[in-house]
Coordinates of C-alpha atoms in Angstrom, one line a residue:
X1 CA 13.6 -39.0 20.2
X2 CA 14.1 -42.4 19.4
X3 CA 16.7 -44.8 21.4
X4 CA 18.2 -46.0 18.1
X5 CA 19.2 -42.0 17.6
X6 CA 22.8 -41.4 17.5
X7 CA 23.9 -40.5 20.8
X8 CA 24.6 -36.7 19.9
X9 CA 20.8 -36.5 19.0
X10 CA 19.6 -38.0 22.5
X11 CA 21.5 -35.2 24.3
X12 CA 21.6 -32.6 22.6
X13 CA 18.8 -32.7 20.2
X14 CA 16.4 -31.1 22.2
X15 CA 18.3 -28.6 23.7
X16 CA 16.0 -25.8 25.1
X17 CA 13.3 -28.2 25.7
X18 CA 15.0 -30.4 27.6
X19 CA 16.8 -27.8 29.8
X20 CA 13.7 -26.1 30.8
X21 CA 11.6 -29.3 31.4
X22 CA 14.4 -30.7 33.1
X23 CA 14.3 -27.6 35.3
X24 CA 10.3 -28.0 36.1
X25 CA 10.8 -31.3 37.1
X26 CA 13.6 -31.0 39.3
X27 CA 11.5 -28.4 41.5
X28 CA 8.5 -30.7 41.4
X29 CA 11.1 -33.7 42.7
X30 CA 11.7 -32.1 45.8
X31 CA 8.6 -32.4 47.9
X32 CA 8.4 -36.1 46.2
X33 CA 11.3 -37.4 47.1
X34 CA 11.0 -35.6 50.4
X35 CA 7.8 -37.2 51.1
X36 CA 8.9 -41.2 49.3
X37 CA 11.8 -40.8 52.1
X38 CA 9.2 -40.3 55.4
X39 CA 7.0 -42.9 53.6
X40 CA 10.0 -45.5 54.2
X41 CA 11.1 -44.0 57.5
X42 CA 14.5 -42.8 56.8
X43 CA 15.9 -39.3 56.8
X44 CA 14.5 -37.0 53.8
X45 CA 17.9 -36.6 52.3
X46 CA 18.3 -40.8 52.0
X47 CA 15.2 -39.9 48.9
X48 CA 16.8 -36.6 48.2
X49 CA 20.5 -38.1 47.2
X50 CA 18.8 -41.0 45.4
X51 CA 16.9 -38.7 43.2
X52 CA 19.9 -37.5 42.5
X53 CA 21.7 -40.1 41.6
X54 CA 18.9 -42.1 40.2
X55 CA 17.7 -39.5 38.0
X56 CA 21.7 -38.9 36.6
X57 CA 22.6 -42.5 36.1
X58 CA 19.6 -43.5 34.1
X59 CA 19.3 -40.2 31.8
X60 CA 23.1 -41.9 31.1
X61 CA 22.7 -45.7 31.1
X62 CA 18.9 -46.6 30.9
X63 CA 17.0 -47.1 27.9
X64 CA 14.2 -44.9 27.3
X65 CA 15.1 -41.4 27.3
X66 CA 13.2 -38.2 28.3
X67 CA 11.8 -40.9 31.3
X68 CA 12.5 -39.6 34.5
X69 CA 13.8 -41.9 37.3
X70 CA 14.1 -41.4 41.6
X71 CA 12.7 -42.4 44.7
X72 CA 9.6 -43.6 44.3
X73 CA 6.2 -44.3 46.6
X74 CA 6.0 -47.9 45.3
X75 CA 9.8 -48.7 46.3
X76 CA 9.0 -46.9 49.7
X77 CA 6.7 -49.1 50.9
X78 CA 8.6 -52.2 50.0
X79 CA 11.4 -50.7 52.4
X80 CA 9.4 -50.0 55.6
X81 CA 9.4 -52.9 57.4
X82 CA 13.0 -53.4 56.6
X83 CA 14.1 -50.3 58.0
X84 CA 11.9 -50.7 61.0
X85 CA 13.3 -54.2 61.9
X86 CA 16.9 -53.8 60.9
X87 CA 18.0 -50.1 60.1
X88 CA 19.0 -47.5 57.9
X89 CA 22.3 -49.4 56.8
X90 CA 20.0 -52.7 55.4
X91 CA 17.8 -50.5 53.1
X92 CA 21.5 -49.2 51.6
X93 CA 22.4 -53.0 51.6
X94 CA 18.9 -54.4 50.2
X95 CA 18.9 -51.4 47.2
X96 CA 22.6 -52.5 46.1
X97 CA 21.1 -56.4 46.1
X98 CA 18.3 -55.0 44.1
X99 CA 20.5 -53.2 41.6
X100 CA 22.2 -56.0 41.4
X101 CA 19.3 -58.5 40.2
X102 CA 18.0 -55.7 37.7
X103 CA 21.2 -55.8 35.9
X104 CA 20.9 -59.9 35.8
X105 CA 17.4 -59.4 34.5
X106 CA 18.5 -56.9 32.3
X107 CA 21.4 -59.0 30.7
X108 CA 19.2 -62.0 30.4
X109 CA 16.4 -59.9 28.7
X110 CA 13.7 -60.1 31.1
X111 CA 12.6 -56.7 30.2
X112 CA 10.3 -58.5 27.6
X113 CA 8.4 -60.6 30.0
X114 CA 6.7 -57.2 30.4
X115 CA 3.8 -57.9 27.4
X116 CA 2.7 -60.8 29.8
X117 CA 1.3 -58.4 32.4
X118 CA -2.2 -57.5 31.5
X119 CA -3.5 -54.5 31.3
X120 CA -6.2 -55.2 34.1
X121 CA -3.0 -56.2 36.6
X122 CA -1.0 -52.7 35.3
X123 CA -4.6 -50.9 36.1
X124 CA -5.0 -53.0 39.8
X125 CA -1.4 -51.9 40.5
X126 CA -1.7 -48.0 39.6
X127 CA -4.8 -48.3 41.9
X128 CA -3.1 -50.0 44.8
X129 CA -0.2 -47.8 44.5
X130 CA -2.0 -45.3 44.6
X131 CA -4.3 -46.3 47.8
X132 CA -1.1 -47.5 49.5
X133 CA 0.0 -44.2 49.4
X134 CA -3.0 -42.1 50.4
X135 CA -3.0 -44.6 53.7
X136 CA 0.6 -43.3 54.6
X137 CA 0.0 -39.9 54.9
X138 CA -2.5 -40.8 57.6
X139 CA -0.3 -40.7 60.4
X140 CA 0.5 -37.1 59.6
X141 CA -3.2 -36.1 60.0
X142 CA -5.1 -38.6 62.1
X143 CA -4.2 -36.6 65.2
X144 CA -2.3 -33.7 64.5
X145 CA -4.8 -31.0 65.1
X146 CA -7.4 -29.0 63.6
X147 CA -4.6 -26.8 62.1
X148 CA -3.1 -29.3 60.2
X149 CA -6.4 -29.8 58.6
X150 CA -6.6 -26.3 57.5
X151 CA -3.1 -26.0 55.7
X152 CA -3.6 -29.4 54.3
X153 CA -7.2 -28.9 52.6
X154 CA -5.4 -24.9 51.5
X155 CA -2.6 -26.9 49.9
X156 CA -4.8 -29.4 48.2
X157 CA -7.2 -26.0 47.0
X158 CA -4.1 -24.4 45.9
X159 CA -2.7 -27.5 43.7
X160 CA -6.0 -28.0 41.9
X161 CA -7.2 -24.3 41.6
X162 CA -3.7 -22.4 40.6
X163 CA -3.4 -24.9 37.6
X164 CA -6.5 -23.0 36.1
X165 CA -4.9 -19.6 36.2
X166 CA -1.7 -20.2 35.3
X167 CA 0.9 -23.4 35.0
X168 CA 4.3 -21.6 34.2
X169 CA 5.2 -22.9 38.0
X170 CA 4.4 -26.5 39.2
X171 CA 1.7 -25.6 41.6
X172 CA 2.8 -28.1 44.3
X173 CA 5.7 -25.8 44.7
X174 CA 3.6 -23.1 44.9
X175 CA 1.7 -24.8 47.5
X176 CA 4.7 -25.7 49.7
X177 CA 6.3 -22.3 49.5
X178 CA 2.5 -20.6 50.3
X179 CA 2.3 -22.8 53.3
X180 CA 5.7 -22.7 54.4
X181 CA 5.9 -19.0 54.5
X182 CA 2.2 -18.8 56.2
X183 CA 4.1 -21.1 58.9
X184 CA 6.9 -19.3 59.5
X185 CA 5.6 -15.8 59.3
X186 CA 2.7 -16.1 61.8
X187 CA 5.1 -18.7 64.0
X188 CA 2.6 -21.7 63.9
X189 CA 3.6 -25.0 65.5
X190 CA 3.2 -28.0 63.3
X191 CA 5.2 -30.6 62.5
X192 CA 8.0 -29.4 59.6
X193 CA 10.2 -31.7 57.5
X194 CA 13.0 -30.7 60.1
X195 CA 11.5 -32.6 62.8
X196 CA 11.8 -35.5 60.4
X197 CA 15.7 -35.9 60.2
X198 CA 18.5 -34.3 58.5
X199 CA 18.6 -32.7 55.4
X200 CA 21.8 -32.9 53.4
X201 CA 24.3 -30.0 53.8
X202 CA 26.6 -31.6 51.4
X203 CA 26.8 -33.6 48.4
X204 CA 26.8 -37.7 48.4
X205 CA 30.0 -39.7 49.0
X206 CA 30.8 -43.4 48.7
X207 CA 30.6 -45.7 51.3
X208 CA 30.3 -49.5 52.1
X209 CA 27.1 -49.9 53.7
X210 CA 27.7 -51.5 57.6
X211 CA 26.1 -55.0 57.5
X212 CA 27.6 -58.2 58.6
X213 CA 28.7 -60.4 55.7
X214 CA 26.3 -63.6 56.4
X215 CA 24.2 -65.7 55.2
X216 CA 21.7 -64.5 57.5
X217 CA 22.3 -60.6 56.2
X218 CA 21.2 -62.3 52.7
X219 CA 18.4 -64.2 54.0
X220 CA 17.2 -61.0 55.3
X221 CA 17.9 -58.9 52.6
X222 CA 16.8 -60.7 49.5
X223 CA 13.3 -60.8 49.9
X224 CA 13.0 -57.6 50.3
X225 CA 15.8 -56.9 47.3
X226 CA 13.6 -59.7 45.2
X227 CA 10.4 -57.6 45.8
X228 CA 12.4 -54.1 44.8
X229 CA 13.4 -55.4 42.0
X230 CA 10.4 -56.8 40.8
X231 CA 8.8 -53.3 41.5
X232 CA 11.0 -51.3 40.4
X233 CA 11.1 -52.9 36.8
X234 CA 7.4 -53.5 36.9
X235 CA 6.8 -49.4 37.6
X236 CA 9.4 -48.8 34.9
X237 CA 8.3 -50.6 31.8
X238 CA 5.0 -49.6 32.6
X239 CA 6.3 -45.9 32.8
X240 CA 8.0 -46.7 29.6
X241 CA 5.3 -47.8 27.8
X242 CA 3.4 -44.7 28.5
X243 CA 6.2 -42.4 27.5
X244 CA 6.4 -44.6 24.1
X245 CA 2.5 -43.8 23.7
X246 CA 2.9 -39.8 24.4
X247 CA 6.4 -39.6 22.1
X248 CA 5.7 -42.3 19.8
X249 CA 8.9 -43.6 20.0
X250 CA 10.5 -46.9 20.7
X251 CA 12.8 -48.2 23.8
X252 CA 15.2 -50.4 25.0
X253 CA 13.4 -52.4 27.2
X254 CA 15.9 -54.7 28.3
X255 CA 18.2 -51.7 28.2
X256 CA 16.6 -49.8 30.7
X257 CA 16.6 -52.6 33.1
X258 CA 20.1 -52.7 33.0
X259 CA 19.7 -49.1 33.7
X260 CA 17.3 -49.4 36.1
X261 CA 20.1 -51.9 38.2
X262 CA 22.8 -49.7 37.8
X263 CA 21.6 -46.8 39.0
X264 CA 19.9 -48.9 42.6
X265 CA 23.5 -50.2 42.9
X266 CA 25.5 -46.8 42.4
X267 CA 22.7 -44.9 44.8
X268 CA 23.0 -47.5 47.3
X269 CA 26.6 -46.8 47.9
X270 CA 25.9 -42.8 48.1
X271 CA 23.9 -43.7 51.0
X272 CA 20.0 -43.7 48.9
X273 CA 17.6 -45.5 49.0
X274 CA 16.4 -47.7 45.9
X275 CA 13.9 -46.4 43.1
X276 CA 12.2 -46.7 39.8
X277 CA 11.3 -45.0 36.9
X278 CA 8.2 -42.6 38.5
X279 CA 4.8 -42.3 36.0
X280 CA 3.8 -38.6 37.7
X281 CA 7.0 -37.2 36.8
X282 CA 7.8 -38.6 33.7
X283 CA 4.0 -37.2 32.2
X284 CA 5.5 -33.8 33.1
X285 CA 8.8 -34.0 31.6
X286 CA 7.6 -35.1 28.0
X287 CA 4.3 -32.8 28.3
X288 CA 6.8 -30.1 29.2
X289 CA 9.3 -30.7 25.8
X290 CA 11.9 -33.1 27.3
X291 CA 12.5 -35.7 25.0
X292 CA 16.2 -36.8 25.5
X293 CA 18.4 -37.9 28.2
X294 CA 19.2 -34.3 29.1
X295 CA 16.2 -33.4 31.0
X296 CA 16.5 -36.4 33.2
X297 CA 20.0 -35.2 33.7
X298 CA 19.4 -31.7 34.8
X299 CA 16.3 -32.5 37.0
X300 CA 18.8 -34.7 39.3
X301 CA 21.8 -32.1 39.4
X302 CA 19.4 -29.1 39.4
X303 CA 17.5 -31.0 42.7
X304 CA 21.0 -31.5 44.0
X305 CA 22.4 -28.3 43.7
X306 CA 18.6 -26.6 45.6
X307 CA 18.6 -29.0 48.6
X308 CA 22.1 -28.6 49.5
X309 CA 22.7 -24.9 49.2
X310 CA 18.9 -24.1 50.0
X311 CA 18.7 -26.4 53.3
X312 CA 17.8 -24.6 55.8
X313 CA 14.2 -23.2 53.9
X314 CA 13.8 -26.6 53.1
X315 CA 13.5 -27.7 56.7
X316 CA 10.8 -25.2 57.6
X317 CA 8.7 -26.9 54.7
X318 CA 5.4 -27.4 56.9
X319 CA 4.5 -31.6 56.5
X320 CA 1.0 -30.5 56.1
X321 CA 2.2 -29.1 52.6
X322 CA 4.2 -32.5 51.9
X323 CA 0.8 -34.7 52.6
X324 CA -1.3 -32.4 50.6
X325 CA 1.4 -32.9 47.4
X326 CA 1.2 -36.8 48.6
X327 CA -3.0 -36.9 48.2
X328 CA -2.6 -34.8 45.1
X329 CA -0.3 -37.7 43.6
X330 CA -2.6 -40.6 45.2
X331 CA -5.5 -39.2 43.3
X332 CA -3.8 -38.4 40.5
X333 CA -2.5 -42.0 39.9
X334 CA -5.6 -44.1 40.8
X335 CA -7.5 -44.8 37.9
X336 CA -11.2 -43.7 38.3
X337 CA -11.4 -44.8 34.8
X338 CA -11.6 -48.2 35.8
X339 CA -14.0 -47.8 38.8
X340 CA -16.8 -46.7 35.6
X341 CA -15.1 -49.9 33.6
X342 CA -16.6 -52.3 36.3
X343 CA -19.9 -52.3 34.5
X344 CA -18.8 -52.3 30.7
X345 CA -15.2 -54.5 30.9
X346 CA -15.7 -58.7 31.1
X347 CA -15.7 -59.7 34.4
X348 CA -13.1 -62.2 34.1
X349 CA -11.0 -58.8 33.5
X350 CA -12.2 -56.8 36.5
X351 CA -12.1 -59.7 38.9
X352 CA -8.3 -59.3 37.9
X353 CA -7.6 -55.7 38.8
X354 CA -9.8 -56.1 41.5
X355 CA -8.2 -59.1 43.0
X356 CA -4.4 -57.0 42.4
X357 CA -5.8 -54.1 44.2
X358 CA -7.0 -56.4 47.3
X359 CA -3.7 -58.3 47.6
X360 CA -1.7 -55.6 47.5
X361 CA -3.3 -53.2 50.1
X362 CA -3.6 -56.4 52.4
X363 CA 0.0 -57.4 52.2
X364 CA 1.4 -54.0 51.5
X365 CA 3.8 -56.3 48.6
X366 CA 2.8 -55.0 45.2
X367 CA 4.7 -57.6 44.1
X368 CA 2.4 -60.4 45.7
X369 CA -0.5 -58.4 44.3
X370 CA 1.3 -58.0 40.6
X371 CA 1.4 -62.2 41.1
X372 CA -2.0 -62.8 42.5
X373 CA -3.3 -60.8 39.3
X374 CA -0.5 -62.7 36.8
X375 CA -2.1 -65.6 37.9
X376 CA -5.7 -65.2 37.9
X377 CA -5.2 -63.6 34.2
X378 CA -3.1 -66.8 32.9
X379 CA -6.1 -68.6 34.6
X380 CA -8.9 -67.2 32.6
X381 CA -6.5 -67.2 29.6
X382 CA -6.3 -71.1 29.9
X383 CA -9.7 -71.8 31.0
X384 CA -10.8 -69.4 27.3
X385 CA -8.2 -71.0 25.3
X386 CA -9.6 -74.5 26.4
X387 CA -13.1 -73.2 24.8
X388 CA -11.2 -73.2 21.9
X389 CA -11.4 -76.6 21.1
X390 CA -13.4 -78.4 18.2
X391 CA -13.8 -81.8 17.7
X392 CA -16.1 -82.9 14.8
X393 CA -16.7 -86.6 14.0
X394 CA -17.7 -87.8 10.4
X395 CA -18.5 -91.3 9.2
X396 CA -17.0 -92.5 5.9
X397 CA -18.1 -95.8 5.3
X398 CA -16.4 -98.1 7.5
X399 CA -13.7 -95.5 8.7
X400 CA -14.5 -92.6 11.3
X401 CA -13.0 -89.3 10.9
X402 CA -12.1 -87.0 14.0
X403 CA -11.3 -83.6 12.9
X404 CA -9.8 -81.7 15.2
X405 CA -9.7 -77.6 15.2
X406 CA -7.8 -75.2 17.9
X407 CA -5.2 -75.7 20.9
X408 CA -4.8 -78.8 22.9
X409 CA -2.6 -77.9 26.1
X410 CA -3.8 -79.4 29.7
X411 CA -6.7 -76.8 30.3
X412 CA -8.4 -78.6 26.9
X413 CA -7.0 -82.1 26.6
X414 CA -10.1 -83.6 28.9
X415 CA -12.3 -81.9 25.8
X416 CA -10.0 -83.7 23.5
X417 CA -10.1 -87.5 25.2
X418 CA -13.6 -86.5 25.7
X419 CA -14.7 -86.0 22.2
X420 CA -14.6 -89.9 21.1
X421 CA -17.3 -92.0 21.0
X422 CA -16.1 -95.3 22.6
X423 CA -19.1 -97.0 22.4
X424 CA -19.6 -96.9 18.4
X425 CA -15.9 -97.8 17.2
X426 CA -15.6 -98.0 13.7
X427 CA -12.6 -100.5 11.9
X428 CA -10.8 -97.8 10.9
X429 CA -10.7 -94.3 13.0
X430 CA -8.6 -91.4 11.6
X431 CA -7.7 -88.7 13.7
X432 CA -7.1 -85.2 11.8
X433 CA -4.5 -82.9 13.4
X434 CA -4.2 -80.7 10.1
X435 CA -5.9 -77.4 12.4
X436 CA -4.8 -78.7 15.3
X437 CA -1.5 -78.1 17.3
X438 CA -0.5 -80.2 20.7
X439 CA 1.5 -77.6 23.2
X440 CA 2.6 -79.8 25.9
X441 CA 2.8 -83.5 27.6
X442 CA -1.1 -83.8 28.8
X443 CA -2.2 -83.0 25.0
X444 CA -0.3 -86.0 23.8
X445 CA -0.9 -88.4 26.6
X446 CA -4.5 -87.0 25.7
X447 CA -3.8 -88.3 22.4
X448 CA -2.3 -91.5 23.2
X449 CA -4.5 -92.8 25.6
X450 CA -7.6 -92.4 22.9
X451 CA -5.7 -94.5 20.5
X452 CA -4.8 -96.7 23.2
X453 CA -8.8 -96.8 23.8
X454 CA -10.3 -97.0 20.3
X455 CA -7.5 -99.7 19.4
X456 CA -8.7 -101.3 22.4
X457 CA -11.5 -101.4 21.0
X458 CA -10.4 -103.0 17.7
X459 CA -9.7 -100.3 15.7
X460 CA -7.2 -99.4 13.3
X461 CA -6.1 -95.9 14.5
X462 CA -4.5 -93.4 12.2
X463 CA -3.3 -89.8 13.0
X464 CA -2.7 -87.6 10.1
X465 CA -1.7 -83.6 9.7
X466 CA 0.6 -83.1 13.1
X467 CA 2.6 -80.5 12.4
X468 CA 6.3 -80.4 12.7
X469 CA 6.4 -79.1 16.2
X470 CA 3.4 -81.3 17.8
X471 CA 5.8 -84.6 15.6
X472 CA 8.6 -83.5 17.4
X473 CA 7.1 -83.3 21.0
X474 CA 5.7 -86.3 20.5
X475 CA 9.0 -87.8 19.4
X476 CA 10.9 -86.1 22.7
X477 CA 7.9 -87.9 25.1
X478 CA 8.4 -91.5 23.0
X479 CA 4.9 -91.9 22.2
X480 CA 3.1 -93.4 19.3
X481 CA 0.8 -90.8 17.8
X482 CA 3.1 -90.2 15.3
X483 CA 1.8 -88.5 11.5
X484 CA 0.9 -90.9 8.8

């Protein structure tokens, strides 16, 4: 299903497919969103309504359809210290600010500044996520009992033996529903998700959330909205990407950004909390059939429609159950790939991921880690590129030829002012830029201040071959290296 399809075709071109995947997904959402909301700290139906209207909004508006779209673990944690500190009404607050930055990302194409993330960050991430996560289901275990143990290690055996008999029904939900009805038929006391807050008993309505109007309001909130937004649109192109690789079919990158904003805004107003496109999730939709905007659509009205008319089993849902589906998804996303890759991959590449993974887990800001690992990458990048360089000298008579081969930027102009031998001037010196290409100001005060050294030394100093865009940046900084 490609997003240049006609618009008939992405809804309705995979009819029965998208229906029934739509369907599995939407009973897999539950415990998910359930769980994202106690991550964060708010009531389970703040995740529950924004899966909702998440998942509706972007099967409409985003960009990559068959890509399915809620609360997610990775926007969770951003919001925890928000919602400790300030409340329930900032997280509405920070995921309309949030919103609102994706859509100016969106409309400014920023969606492309995704091919700059390298792979080794996009692996460090998954693998801090994924950590992040396992460490917040701690507090429902550390503690709680030997009888929390039990029903958590039976809900992990039942989601990774049930799979091998049969896979018609998500076996999370199988889990959840085994343990929930062990729990309530034998009357055992644990911890269920009604001790956690209210469910909803009715559908979402539109409010203004209640926060001053201050500067102080923003100051608070736009960090945190910054670091959503930045998460939220890292997690969804990468999500995208893999869905592209499954399908084989292009998106609208900076489409779904827009998207991506749209749907934060609209969900903070219903009283949600913010979200992303989620990688678990979306594997299962296209691995079941879905393949247009359909499936997204019925897994957020078909979640809907359970939780509100199904509330009261929902809150005898044992949280034992919810933290064994929360380990299932931690191990699931954390690449064990890449623990075997330590050994094989350069090490420039693993001190990358690794370097994300430790950032993020200390700060608990997959942002800063997504940074720290942007940044270490470009820093091998420029440190390689500067390898690059060749500089060969040749004697013509009385004239001596510089020929110089690769990229001169500031991690390789010391090579380039380095190259010339000062000592043994000829009259004439030509420099040779035919293979050569100057990217910013240090490569041509590189090159001016050689000239300026070998005429110094009484030389007449040529430069020949600049292309047209190392002539013209030379012309824009005024210097004297022009072609000849």
């Amino acid at each position: 299903m490609q997003a240049s399809y006609p618009l008939r075709q992405q809804w309705l071109g995979n009819l029965r497919g998208d229906l029934l995947s739509g369907a599995v997904v939407a009973l897999a959402l539950i415990p998910e969103a359930i769980a994202f909301s106690l991550i964060a700290g708010v009531d389970p139906k703040v995740g529950l309504y924004a899966a909702f209207s998440i998942a509706v909004i972007t099967a409409i508006a985003g960009g990559r359809p068959g890509m399915i779209s809620a609360a997610t673990g990775a926007m969770a944690l951003v919001m925890v210290d928000l919602v400790r500190d300030h409340g329930l009404q900032y997280l509405f607050a920070a995921s309309i600010l949030a919103g609102l930055l994706q859509v100016v990302a969106g409309v400014f194409k920023l969606g492309s500044l995704m091919r700059f993330v390298s792979r080794s960050v996009i692996t460090g991430f998954v693998n801090a996520l994924a950590i992040l996560i396992f460490l917040a289901q701690m507090p429902e275990l550390v503690g709680r009992g030997p009888t929390v143990y039990v029903l958590c290690a039976a809900g992990l055996a039942i989601i990774y033996l049930l799979p091998r008999l049969t896979r018609a029904v998500p076996s999370p939900l199988v889990a959840i529903g085994l343990l929930t009805a062990v729990v309530m038929g034998f009357g055992i006391d644990v911890r269920t998700v009604g001790d956690m807050g209210q469910l909803p008993d009715s559908l979402p309505h539109f409010f203004i959330p209640d926060v001053p109007l201050t500067w102080d309001t923003l100051r608070i909130l736009l960090p945190v909205s910054a670091t959503l937004a930045v998460v939220g649109l890292l997690e969804s192109m990468m999500t995208l990407q893999i869905v592209e690789d499954i399908t084989e079919t292009p998106s609208e990158r900076n489409r779904e950004c827009v998207g991506q904003g749209l749907a934060n805004t609209v969900t903070g107003f219903l009283g949600g909390m913010a979200g992303c496109a989620m990688i678990g999730q979306s594997v299962i939709n296209v691995t079941s059939g879905g393949r247009g905007r359909l499936s997204c659509l019925v897994a957020g009205v078909l979640l809907l429609v359970l939780v509100v008319y199904g509330s009261d089993l929902v809150r005898q849902i044992p949280m034992a159950a919810l933290v064994a589906v929360m380990i299932m998804v931690s191990i699931g996303t954390f690449s064990w790939r890449s623990l075997r890759d330590l050994r094989t991959h350069p090490r420039s590449s693993s001190a990358v991921m690794l370097l994300t993974v430790v950032v993020t887990v200390a700060t608990h800001d997959l942002a800063k880690g997504v940074l720290s690992g942007v940044l270490l990458s470009a820093l091998f990048f420029a440190r390689k590129v500067g390898r690059m360089l060749d500089v060969q000298r040749e004697e013509a008579g009385d004239t001596q030829v510089y020929r110089v081969r690769g990229q001169v930027f500031f991690a390789s102009a010391g090579q380039l002012g380095a190259a010339f031998d000062y000592q043994r001037v000829a009259a004439k010196v030509e420099i040779d830029l035919r293979e050569a290409h100057l990217w910013d100001l240090t490569a041509v005060a590189a090159l001016q201040r050689a000239q300026e050294k070998l005429a110094a030394h009484g030389a007449e100093v040529s430069v020949v071959g600049l292309n047209a865009a190392s002539q013209t940046l030379i012309e824009q900084v005024g210097g004297r290296g022009g072609a000849h």
